[in-house]
Amino acid sequence: MACPKFKPLFFLTFITGLVECLCFAGVIFGWAALVFVLKSEGYFESLCVNVTSANGTQTVDCSIQDEQFSLVFTIASFMNNFSTLPSGFLFDRFGTLVARICAICIYTGGMLMVGLSSPAIAILLFPAMCCIAVGGSLILISNIQVGNLFGPRRFTVITLYNGAFDSSAALFFVLKLIHETGISFHAFFLFIAACSIIHLLRTFFLLPKGLIPHPLPENYSFGSPCSKSKTSELPPNKLTIEPAVPEIPEKTFRECVLSRLFLLHLVWLSVMQLRHYLFIGTLNPMLLRLSNGDPSLVSEYINAFSITQMCGVLCAPWNGLIMDRHKGKPRAEGMSEQEADLNSSWLSLLLTALQCFLFSLCASTASLPLQYLTFILQVLNRSFLYGGNAAFLSVAFPSYHFGKLYGLVMSVSAVVSLLQYPCFTLVKDVLGGDPLYVNIGLMIFSLLAFLHPLSVYLHCRKLISQRAANKA
């Protein structure tokens, strides 16, 4: 007897995965709100020094404290991306079950370290935030495959999950609000660590041990006796995300890495990611400077920034809909589904680059009220950036290289993101705290991202011309 498709199970897997990404996976990017709490608790406070101004006024200089917090975020954000290379190999080789157990252990360990830390051992923040970042990244990777359950809306699901990952930054905003009511932030982190039981239950009951294939086999199921059939799931060493038709001709991993599409995609991701990481890592000192050191104003803007982060899950599906817009429409004669997907991607890539330029322009303007618009553009751009990254790699290159290429592009972009720390040091030590010139430089640097959508557009036009020539 054929096993029926468990549509309710698919939907439950999707919803719980969305909640998991939304509430836990990307909390590291709520760093600005957490720094506000950590400062009030006295972390790295010993680095603040008393200084006497020219008129004899005593002030407290906490620039070195800010630099230390920036270093914590720099290393954690680096690990968030760089770890995707070994994580991708782990996921591809051993499957969902093993990868998620590793992710849960690392994530829980990080939460426990923060929950048990104190200002006297503030150095514990370095390994703790790295563990939270690495574990959260692997949780996201394990959920991306859920898009394979929904065929024509696969890109929409992938981008939605990436948007939820961005929105989870709001968890530290919730921590900030709770902390202001007098509840210990240590108790909050211990509670989040205890929530890992939810991740374990979902791992064992709502996800396969191996990987979810695409295209989905008929009568595919998991979490039931039917899941033991040979067609139910891919073995761990097979890739999760793949186009509906085989790529012809097949390319080696080396050919993919050295291709113009991949190299420009790497530039596209790296320049925009650097801009976002520097903005998040330096948000607190920037707001202090623009508000003339008014802590109440800084708190108000940190709250506004955190609230906008919640909207990432609402913005991300727009990108997926842009890439899925050709689904259901008749394709040109001889055009494969992979080519149609690639042809749909250039508009998404272009809009993402344009958003980043506008975001950089607003962030470079020394106007406090304008930062509300900066926050909106930042969350919109981040949602498009990471969802578009995973979706593009899944259609532009052979499926069996996806894990390696995804890990490689995230790892190399992580190395580029380390430039945020010397940029911060340059602003603090050379430019007297004024980031104007660094912001202008990054805004010009972000223009390189426009090369990628132009390249994809020309590539697709070339394929169309070749097909027309072959027909003639």
Short mmCIF file of C-alpha atoms in Angstrom, two decimals:
data_model
loop_
_atom_site.label_atom_id
_atom_site.label_comp_id
_atom_site.label_asym_id
_atom_site.label_seq_id
_atom_site.Cartn_x
_atom_site.Cartn_y
_atom_site.Cartn_z
CA MET A 1 0.00 0.00 0.00
CA ALA A 2 1.35 3.42 -0.93
CA CYS A 3 2.09 5.75 1.91
CA PRO A 4 0.06 8.97 1.82
CA LYS A 5 1.68 12.37 1.83
CA PHE A 6 1.50 13.88 5.28
CA LYS A 7 0.53 17.42 4.37
CA PRO A 8 -0.34 18.35 7.98
CA LEU A 9 3.10 17.10 9.02
CA PHE A 10 4.75 19.23 6.33
CA PHE A 11 2.84 22.29 7.51
CA LEU A 12 3.69 21.61 11.17
CA THR A 13 7.36 21.19 10.26
CA PHE A 14 7.26 24.50 8.39
CA ILE A 15 5.54 26.44 11.20
CA THR A 16 7.74 25.07 13.98
CA GLY A 17 10.83 25.73 11.89
CA LEU A 18 9.69 29.30 11.35
CA VAL A 19 9.20 29.76 15.10
CA GLU A 20 12.61 28.22 15.77
CA CYS A 21 14.38 30.59 13.38
CA LEU A 22 12.29 33.53 14.57
CA CYS A 23 12.93 33.08 18.28
CA PHE A 24 16.39 31.58 18.54
CA ALA A 25 18.64 31.25 15.48
CA GLY A 26 19.94 34.76 14.71
CA VAL A 27 19.87 36.40 18.15
CA ILE A 28 23.50 37.51 17.79
CA PHE A 29 22.36 40.33 15.50
CA GLY A 30 20.39 41.89 18.35
CA TRP A 31 23.79 42.77 19.78
CA ALA A 32 23.02 46.50 20.16
CA ALA A 33 20.22 45.79 22.67
CA LEU A 34 22.35 43.26 24.57
CA VAL A 35 25.24 45.73 24.83
CA PHE A 36 22.87 48.22 26.48
CA VAL A 37 22.05 45.59 29.12
CA LEU A 38 25.66 44.47 29.59
CA LYS A 39 26.81 48.06 30.09
CA SER A 40 24.19 48.60 32.79
CA GLU A 41 25.47 45.41 34.48
CA GLY A 42 29.04 46.70 34.46
CA TYR A 43 30.65 44.39 31.91
CA PHE A 44 34.08 45.73 30.85
CA GLU A 45 33.37 48.79 33.01
CA SER A 46 36.95 48.71 34.33
CA LEU A 47 38.05 49.87 30.86
CA CYS A 48 36.33 53.25 31.36
CA VAL A 49 38.65 56.03 32.55
CA ASN A 50 38.17 59.49 34.02
CA VAL A 51 39.42 62.31 31.82
CA THR A 52 39.70 66.04 32.43
CA SER A 53 38.67 68.35 29.62
CA ALA A 54 40.37 71.66 28.78
CA ASN A 55 37.92 73.60 31.00
CA GLY A 56 38.58 71.31 33.96
CA THR A 57 35.37 69.27 33.68
CA GLN A 58 35.63 65.62 34.74
CA THR A 59 34.11 63.14 32.29
CA VAL A 60 34.18 59.37 31.86
CA ASP A 61 35.70 58.02 28.65
CA CYS A 62 34.31 54.56 27.80
CA SER A 63 35.65 54.35 24.26
CA ILE A 64 37.86 51.36 25.14
CA GLN A 65 34.84 49.61 26.63
CA ASP A 66 32.96 50.21 23.36
CA GLU A 67 35.95 48.85 21.46
CA GLN A 68 35.90 45.67 23.53
CA PHE A 69 32.19 45.13 22.88
CA SER A 70 32.83 45.75 19.19
CA LEU A 71 35.55 43.10 19.25
CA VAL A 72 33.17 40.55 20.81
CA PHE A 73 30.65 41.16 18.04
CA THR A 74 33.33 41.13 15.33
CA ILE A 75 34.56 37.70 16.38
CA ALA A 76 31.06 36.28 16.92
CA SER A 77 29.76 37.54 13.57
CA PHE A 78 32.89 36.17 11.91
CA MET A 79 32.26 32.75 13.45
CA ASN A 80 28.59 32.93 12.43
CA ASN A 81 29.64 32.95 8.77
CA PHE A 82 32.98 31.17 8.78
CA SER A 83 31.51 28.15 10.58
CA THR A 84 29.08 27.54 7.71
CA LEU A 85 31.84 25.77 5.73
CA PRO A 86 32.44 22.96 8.27
CA SER A 87 28.74 23.07 9.20
CA GLY A 88 27.77 22.56 5.57
CA PHE A 89 30.07 19.56 5.26
CA LEU A 90 28.74 18.17 8.56
CA PHE A 91 25.15 18.59 7.40
CA ASP A 92 25.77 17.07 3.95
CA ARG A 93 27.81 14.17 5.28
CA PHE A 94 25.89 13.12 8.40
CA GLY A 95 22.39 14.48 7.83
CA THR A 96 19.84 16.45 9.81
CA LEU A 97 19.86 14.49 13.08
CA VAL A 98 23.60 14.65 13.76
CA ALA A 99 23.92 18.26 12.57
CA ARG A 100 21.07 19.50 14.76
CA ILE A 101 22.27 17.68 17.88
CA CYS A 102 25.66 19.37 17.41
CA ALA A 103 23.95 22.73 16.84
CA ILE A 104 21.77 22.40 19.94
CA CYS A 105 24.71 21.45 22.17
CA ILE A 106 26.82 24.39 20.94
CA TYR A 107 23.93 26.87 21.18
CA THR A 108 22.88 25.72 24.65
CA GLY A 109 26.49 25.89 25.85
CA GLY A 110 26.73 29.50 24.70
CA MET A 111 23.51 30.49 26.46
CA LEU A 112 24.65 28.81 29.67
CA MET A 113 28.00 30.63 29.55
CA VAL A 114 26.28 34.02 29.35
CA GLY A 115 23.78 32.99 32.03
CA LEU A 116 26.60 32.05 34.41
CA SER A 117 28.90 34.97 33.54
CA SER A 118 29.53 38.11 35.57
CA PRO A 119 31.43 41.41 35.11
CA ALA A 120 34.40 39.79 36.86
CA ILE A 121 34.62 37.18 34.10
CA ALA A 122 33.31 39.32 31.24
CA ILE A 123 35.91 37.66 29.00
CA LEU A 124 33.49 34.69 28.92
CA LEU A 125 31.40 36.71 26.45
CA PHE A 126 33.88 35.90 23.68
CA PRO A 127 33.38 32.10 23.59
CA ALA A 128 29.73 32.41 24.62
CA MET A 129 28.67 34.68 21.77
CA CYS A 130 30.70 32.60 19.30
CA CYS A 131 28.83 29.46 20.40
CA ILE A 132 25.47 31.21 20.12
CA ALA A 133 26.35 32.46 16.63
CA VAL A 134 27.66 29.09 15.38
CA GLY A 135 24.79 27.09 16.85
CA GLY A 136 22.19 29.49 15.49
CA SER A 137 23.75 29.39 12.02
CA LEU A 138 23.61 25.59 11.93
CA ILE A 139 19.99 25.65 13.11
CA LEU A 140 19.17 27.85 10.10
CA ILE A 141 21.06 25.57 7.68
CA SER A 142 19.11 22.57 8.94
CA ASN A 143 15.84 24.41 8.31
CA ILE A 144 16.56 25.67 4.78
CA GLN A 145 15.76 22.20 3.40
CA VAL A 146 12.14 22.54 4.58
CA GLY A 147 11.57 24.65 1.46
CA ASN A 148 11.89 21.44 -0.57
CA LEU A 149 8.56 20.28 0.85
CA PHE A 150 6.72 23.10 -0.91
CA GLY A 151 7.81 22.80 -4.55
CA PRO A 152 6.72 25.92 -6.46
CA ARG A 153 7.12 28.11 -3.37
CA ARG A 154 10.54 26.78 -2.38
CA PHE A 155 12.32 30.15 -2.76
CA THR A 156 9.59 31.91 -0.80
CA VAL A 157 10.06 29.48 2.10
CA ILE A 158 13.87 29.76 1.95
CA THR A 159 13.77 33.57 2.05
CA LEU A 160 11.07 33.52 4.75
CA TYR A 161 13.29 31.40 6.98
CA ASN A 162 16.22 33.73 6.40
CA GLY A 163 13.96 36.66 7.27
CA ALA A 164 12.92 34.90 10.47
CA PHE A 165 16.61 34.38 11.25
CA ASP A 166 17.13 38.16 10.98
CA SER A 167 14.03 38.92 13.04
CA SER A 168 15.26 36.75 15.90
CA ALA A 169 17.59 39.65 16.70
CA ALA A 170 14.54 41.04 18.53
CA LEU A 171 15.04 38.45 21.30
CA PHE A 172 17.67 40.66 22.91
CA PHE A 173 15.22 43.58 22.68
CA VAL A 174 12.80 41.49 24.72
CA LEU A 175 15.67 40.89 27.15
CA LYS A 176 16.26 44.65 27.38
CA LEU A 177 12.59 45.32 28.20
CA ILE A 178 12.50 42.52 30.78
CA HIS A 179 15.73 43.73 32.32
CA GLU A 180 14.27 47.22 32.75
CA THR A 181 11.49 45.72 34.90
CA GLY A 182 14.10 44.35 37.31
CA ILE A 183 14.30 40.72 36.16
CA SER A 184 17.83 39.30 36.03
CA PHE A 185 19.24 38.92 32.55
CA HIS A 186 21.08 35.82 33.80
CA ALA A 187 17.73 34.13 34.45
CA PHE A 188 16.66 35.04 30.92
CA PHE A 189 19.67 33.30 29.35
CA LEU A 190 19.22 30.24 31.54
CA PHE A 191 15.58 30.06 30.44
CA ILE A 192 16.57 30.23 26.74
CA ALA A 193 19.09 27.44 27.39
CA ALA A 194 16.30 25.33 28.91
CA CYS A 195 14.20 25.92 25.77
CA SER A 196 16.63 23.69 23.90
CA ILE A 197 14.36 20.79 24.83
CA ILE A 198 12.00 22.21 22.16
CA HIS A 199 14.73 21.97 19.53
CA LEU A 200 15.42 18.37 20.53
CA LEU A 201 11.73 17.38 20.31
CA ARG A 202 11.45 18.96 16.87
CA THR A 203 14.64 17.18 15.74
CA PHE A 204 13.32 13.74 16.66
CA PHE A 205 9.66 14.10 15.69
CA LEU A 206 9.34 16.75 12.95
CA LEU A 207 12.47 16.33 10.82
CA PRO A 208 14.06 13.39 8.97
CA LYS A 209 17.31 11.79 10.07
CA GLY A 210 18.78 12.34 6.60
CA LEU A 211 17.98 15.16 4.19
CA ILE A 212 14.80 16.27 2.44
CA PRO A 213 15.19 15.76 -1.34
CA HIS A 214 14.18 18.04 -4.18
CA PRO A 215 12.26 17.41 -6.32
CA LEU A 216 10.17 15.64 -3.71
CA PRO A 217 9.49 11.95 -4.49
CA GLU A 218 5.91 10.84 -4.73
CA ASN A 219 4.43 9.78 -1.38
CA TYR A 220 7.41 11.26 0.47
CA SER A 221 7.05 11.19 4.24
CA PHE A 222 9.03 11.15 7.43
CA GLY A 223 8.30 10.71 11.10
CA SER A 224 6.18 7.60 10.37
CA PRO A 225 6.70 3.96 9.38
CA CYS A 226 6.47 5.12 5.78
CA SER A 227 9.66 7.12 6.25
CA LYS A 228 11.65 3.91 6.17
CA SER A 229 11.00 3.47 2.48
CA LYS A 230 13.90 4.01 0.12
CA THR A 231 12.28 6.96 -1.58
CA SER A 232 11.45 8.85 1.59
CA GLU A 233 14.60 10.86 2.14
CA LEU A 234 18.06 11.45 0.78
CA PRO A 235 20.99 9.72 2.48
CA PRO A 236 23.10 12.15 4.50
CA ASN A 237 25.81 12.55 1.86
CA LYS A 238 23.39 13.85 -0.77
CA LEU A 239 22.52 17.50 -1.14
CA THR A 240 19.34 19.07 0.03
CA ILE A 241 18.63 21.87 -2.40
CA GLU A 242 18.71 21.16 -6.08
CA PRO A 243 17.06 22.44 -9.25
CA ALA A 244 14.21 20.45 -10.72
CA VAL A 245 16.25 19.55 -13.82
CA PRO A 246 19.87 18.41 -14.07
CA GLU A 247 22.41 20.97 -15.12
CA ILE A 248 23.99 20.36 -18.50
CA PRO A 249 26.91 20.31 -18.82
CA GLU A 250 27.83 19.27 -15.28
CA LYS A 251 30.48 21.46 -13.67
CA THR A 252 33.21 20.54 -11.23
CA PHE A 253 33.47 22.35 -7.91
CA ARG A 254 36.62 24.11 -9.16
CA GLU A 255 34.81 25.34 -12.29
CA CYS A 256 31.98 26.71 -10.16
CA VAL A 257 34.33 28.54 -7.78
CA LEU A 258 36.33 30.11 -10.63
CA SER A 259 33.25 31.11 -12.61
CA ARG A 260 32.35 34.77 -13.04
CA LEU A 261 28.91 34.19 -11.52
CA PHE A 262 30.35 32.81 -8.28
CA LEU A 263 33.16 35.35 -7.90
CA LEU A 264 30.84 38.31 -8.45
CA HIS A 265 28.29 36.76 -6.11
CA LEU A 266 31.02 36.56 -3.48
CA VAL A 267 31.79 40.27 -3.96
CA TRP A 268 28.04 41.06 -3.88
CA LEU A 269 27.59 39.35 -0.51
CA SER A 270 30.87 40.45 1.08
CA VAL A 271 30.61 44.20 0.51
CA MET A 272 27.03 44.39 1.76
CA GLN A 273 27.63 42.12 4.73
CA LEU A 274 30.60 44.23 5.85
CA ARG A 275 28.39 47.32 5.78
CA HIS A 276 25.74 45.64 7.92
CA TYR A 277 28.16 44.20 10.46
CA LEU A 278 29.95 47.51 10.95
CA PHE A 279 26.61 49.27 11.40
CA ILE A 280 25.36 46.78 14.03
CA GLY A 281 28.68 46.60 15.85
CA THR A 282 29.04 50.40 16.14
CA LEU A 283 25.38 51.35 16.60
CA ASN A 284 25.66 52.16 20.31
CA PRO A 285 28.63 54.57 20.04
CA MET A 286 27.10 56.13 16.91
CA LEU A 287 23.84 56.85 18.74
CA LEU A 288 25.76 58.19 21.74
CA ARG A 289 27.59 60.63 19.46
CA LEU A 290 24.46 61.78 17.60
CA SER A 291 22.47 62.19 20.84
CA ASN A 292 25.29 64.07 22.60
CA GLY A 293 25.55 61.29 25.18
CA ASP A 294 21.88 61.29 26.26
CA PRO A 295 21.27 57.71 27.54
CA SER A 296 17.47 58.03 27.36
CA LEU A 297 17.66 58.96 23.67
CA VAL A 298 20.06 56.10 23.02
CA SER A 299 17.65 53.68 24.72
CA GLU A 300 14.75 55.02 22.64
CA TYR A 301 16.61 54.50 19.36
CA ILE A 302 17.90 51.08 20.41
CA ASN A 303 14.27 50.12 21.05
CA ALA A 304 13.27 51.43 17.62
CA PHE A 305 16.08 49.49 15.97
CA SER A 306 15.11 46.30 17.77
CA ILE A 307 11.44 46.66 16.82
CA THR A 308 12.31 47.07 13.15
CA GLN A 309 14.36 43.85 13.35
CA MET A 310 11.11 41.99 14.02
CA CYS A 311 9.93 42.97 10.55
CA GLY A 312 12.61 40.93 8.78
CA VAL A 313 10.27 37.96 8.61
CA LEU A 314 7.70 40.17 6.85
CA CYS A 315 10.17 41.61 4.33
CA ALA A 316 11.95 38.42 3.29
CA PRO A 317 9.03 36.72 1.43
CA TRP A 318 8.90 39.63 -1.02
CA ASN A 319 12.29 38.53 -2.32
CA GLY A 320 11.11 34.94 -2.60
CA LEU A 321 8.03 36.04 -4.52
CA ILE A 322 10.25 38.01 -6.92
CA MET A 323 12.32 34.89 -7.60
CA ASP A 324 9.25 32.64 -7.80
CA ARG A 325 7.32 35.01 -10.07
CA HIS A 326 7.83 32.86 -13.18
CA LYS A 327 6.40 29.75 -11.52
CA GLY A 328 3.19 28.61 -13.15
CA LYS A 329 3.87 30.64 -16.30
CA PRO A 330 4.74 28.90 -19.57
CA ARG A 331 8.46 28.99 -20.28
CA ALA A 332 10.00 29.86 -23.61
CA GLU A 333 10.58 26.89 -25.85
CA GLY A 334 13.78 25.10 -24.86
CA MET A 335 14.17 27.03 -21.57
CA SER A 336 14.85 24.81 -18.56
CA GLU A 337 13.43 25.50 -15.11
CA GLN A 338 16.95 26.24 -13.88
CA GLU A 339 17.43 28.89 -16.57
CA ALA A 340 14.05 30.41 -15.75
CA ASP A 341 15.03 30.55 -12.06
CA LEU A 342 18.34 32.19 -12.92
CA ASN A 343 16.62 34.71 -15.18
CA SER A 344 14.34 35.66 -12.28
CA SER A 345 17.25 36.21 -9.90
CA TRP A 346 18.88 39.28 -11.49
CA LEU A 347 16.05 41.61 -10.40
CA SER A 348 16.31 40.36 -6.82
CA LEU A 349 20.08 40.89 -6.84
CA LEU A 350 19.69 44.41 -8.26
CA LEU A 351 17.07 45.47 -5.70
CA THR A 352 19.26 44.14 -2.88
CA ALA A 353 22.27 46.18 -4.07
CA LEU A 354 20.11 49.30 -4.43
CA GLN A 355 18.72 48.89 -0.92
CA CYS A 356 22.24 48.61 0.48
CA PHE A 357 23.35 51.81 -1.24
CA LEU A 358 20.35 53.73 0.16
CA PHE A 359 20.92 52.23 3.61
CA SER A 360 24.60 53.28 3.49
CA LEU A 361 23.62 56.78 2.40
CA CYS A 362 21.24 57.22 5.35
CA ALA A 363 23.70 55.66 7.82
CA SER A 364 26.38 58.11 6.65
CA THR A 365 24.20 61.15 7.36
CA ALA A 366 24.74 62.70 10.80
CA SER A 367 21.05 63.14 11.56
CA LEU A 368 19.50 61.33 14.51
CA PRO A 369 15.85 61.36 13.27
CA LEU A 370 17.00 60.00 9.88
CA GLN A 371 18.20 56.84 11.62
CA TYR A 372 14.59 55.62 11.80
CA LEU A 373 14.70 55.33 8.01
CA THR A 374 18.16 53.77 8.26
CA PHE A 375 16.76 51.06 10.54
CA ILE A 376 13.96 50.27 8.07
CA LEU A 377 16.32 50.06 5.10
CA GLN A 378 18.78 47.97 7.10
CA VAL A 379 16.29 45.26 8.05
CA LEU A 380 14.80 45.22 4.54
CA ASN A 381 18.24 44.86 2.97
CA ARG A 382 19.40 42.14 5.38
CA SER A 383 16.25 40.13 4.65
CA PHE A 384 16.86 40.34 0.92
CA LEU A 385 20.60 39.73 1.25
CA TYR A 386 20.70 36.37 3.01
CA GLY A 387 17.57 34.88 1.49
CA GLY A 388 18.76 35.92 -1.95
CA ASN A 389 22.19 34.46 -1.30
CA ALA A 390 20.88 30.95 -0.55
CA ALA A 391 18.31 31.07 -3.34
CA PHE A 392 20.81 32.22 -5.99
CA LEU A 393 23.37 29.55 -5.15
CA SER A 394 20.67 26.88 -5.32
CA VAL A 395 19.78 27.73 -8.93
CA ALA A 396 23.01 29.02 -10.45
CA PHE A 397 25.18 25.98 -9.70
CA PRO A 398 24.84 22.19 -9.63
CA SER A 399 22.90 20.89 -6.65
CA TYR A 400 25.62 18.54 -5.48
CA HIS A 401 27.93 21.53 -4.87
CA PHE A 402 25.40 23.66 -2.97
CA GLY A 403 26.60 22.86 0.55
CA LYS A 404 30.25 23.44 -0.31
CA LEU A 405 29.57 26.64 -2.26
CA TYR A 406 27.24 28.03 0.43
CA GLY A 407 29.84 27.30 3.10
CA LEU A 408 32.65 28.76 1.00
CA VAL A 409 30.87 32.00 0.13
CA MET A 410 29.85 32.56 3.75
CA SER A 411 33.34 31.73 5.05
CA VAL A 412 35.17 34.05 2.64
CA SER A 413 32.66 36.83 3.30
CA ALA A 414 33.30 36.27 7.03
CA VAL A 415 37.01 36.99 6.48
CA VAL A 416 36.07 40.22 4.68
CA SER A 417 33.77 41.15 7.58
CA LEU A 418 36.79 41.22 9.92
CA LEU A 419 37.57 44.60 8.34
CA GLN A 420 34.85 46.05 10.59
CA TYR A 421 37.21 46.06 13.58
CA PRO A 422 40.04 48.05 11.94
CA CYS A 423 37.35 50.40 10.59
CA PHE A 424 36.07 50.93 14.13
CA THR A 425 39.63 51.47 15.39
CA LEU A 426 40.29 53.96 12.57
CA VAL A 427 37.21 55.96 13.54
CA LYS A 428 38.08 55.94 17.24
CA ASP A 429 41.84 56.55 17.12
CA VAL A 430 42.42 58.52 13.91
CA LEU A 431 39.17 60.28 13.02
CA GLY A 432 38.29 61.40 16.53
CA GLY A 433 35.09 59.37 16.69
CA ASP A 434 33.62 60.83 13.49
CA PRO A 435 32.84 57.95 11.06
CA LEU A 436 31.97 60.21 8.10
CA TYR A 437 34.95 59.29 5.90
CA VAL A 438 34.70 55.58 6.70
CA ASN A 439 30.97 55.66 5.89
CA ILE A 440 31.61 57.41 2.57
CA GLY A 441 34.29 54.84 1.72
CA LEU A 442 31.92 51.96 2.51
CA MET A 443 29.16 53.58 0.47
CA ILE A 444 31.46 53.76 -2.55
CA PHE A 445 32.64 50.20 -1.84
CA SER A 446 29.02 48.99 -1.88
CA LEU A 447 28.69 50.09 -5.51
CA LEU A 448 30.66 46.96 -6.45
CA ALA A 449 27.54 44.95 -5.61
CA PHE A 450 25.83 46.26 -8.76
CA LEU A 451 28.27 44.32 -10.94
CA HIS A 452 26.66 41.01 -10.00
CA PRO A 453 23.06 41.61 -11.17
CA LEU A 454 24.44 43.16 -14.37
CA SER A 455 26.55 40.05 -14.96
CA VAL A 456 23.59 37.70 -14.35
CA TYR A 457 21.37 39.76 -16.67
CA LEU A 458 23.94 39.64 -19.48
CA HIS A 459 24.48 35.91 -18.89
CA CYS A 460 20.76 35.22 -19.26
CA ARG A 461 20.53 37.36 -22.40
CA LYS A 462 23.45 35.36 -23.81
CA LEU A 463 21.64 32.09 -23.13
CA ILE A 464 18.51 33.40 -24.87
CA SER A 465 20.55 34.49 -27.87
CA GLN A 466 22.26 31.12 -28.09
CA ARG A 467 18.92 29.33 -27.96
CA ALA A 468 17.54 31.54 -30.72
CA ALA A 469 20.63 30.91 -32.84
CA ASN A 470 20.31 27.15 -32.38
CA LYS A 471 16.66 27.23 -33.44
CA ALA A 472 17.60 29.16 -36.60
#
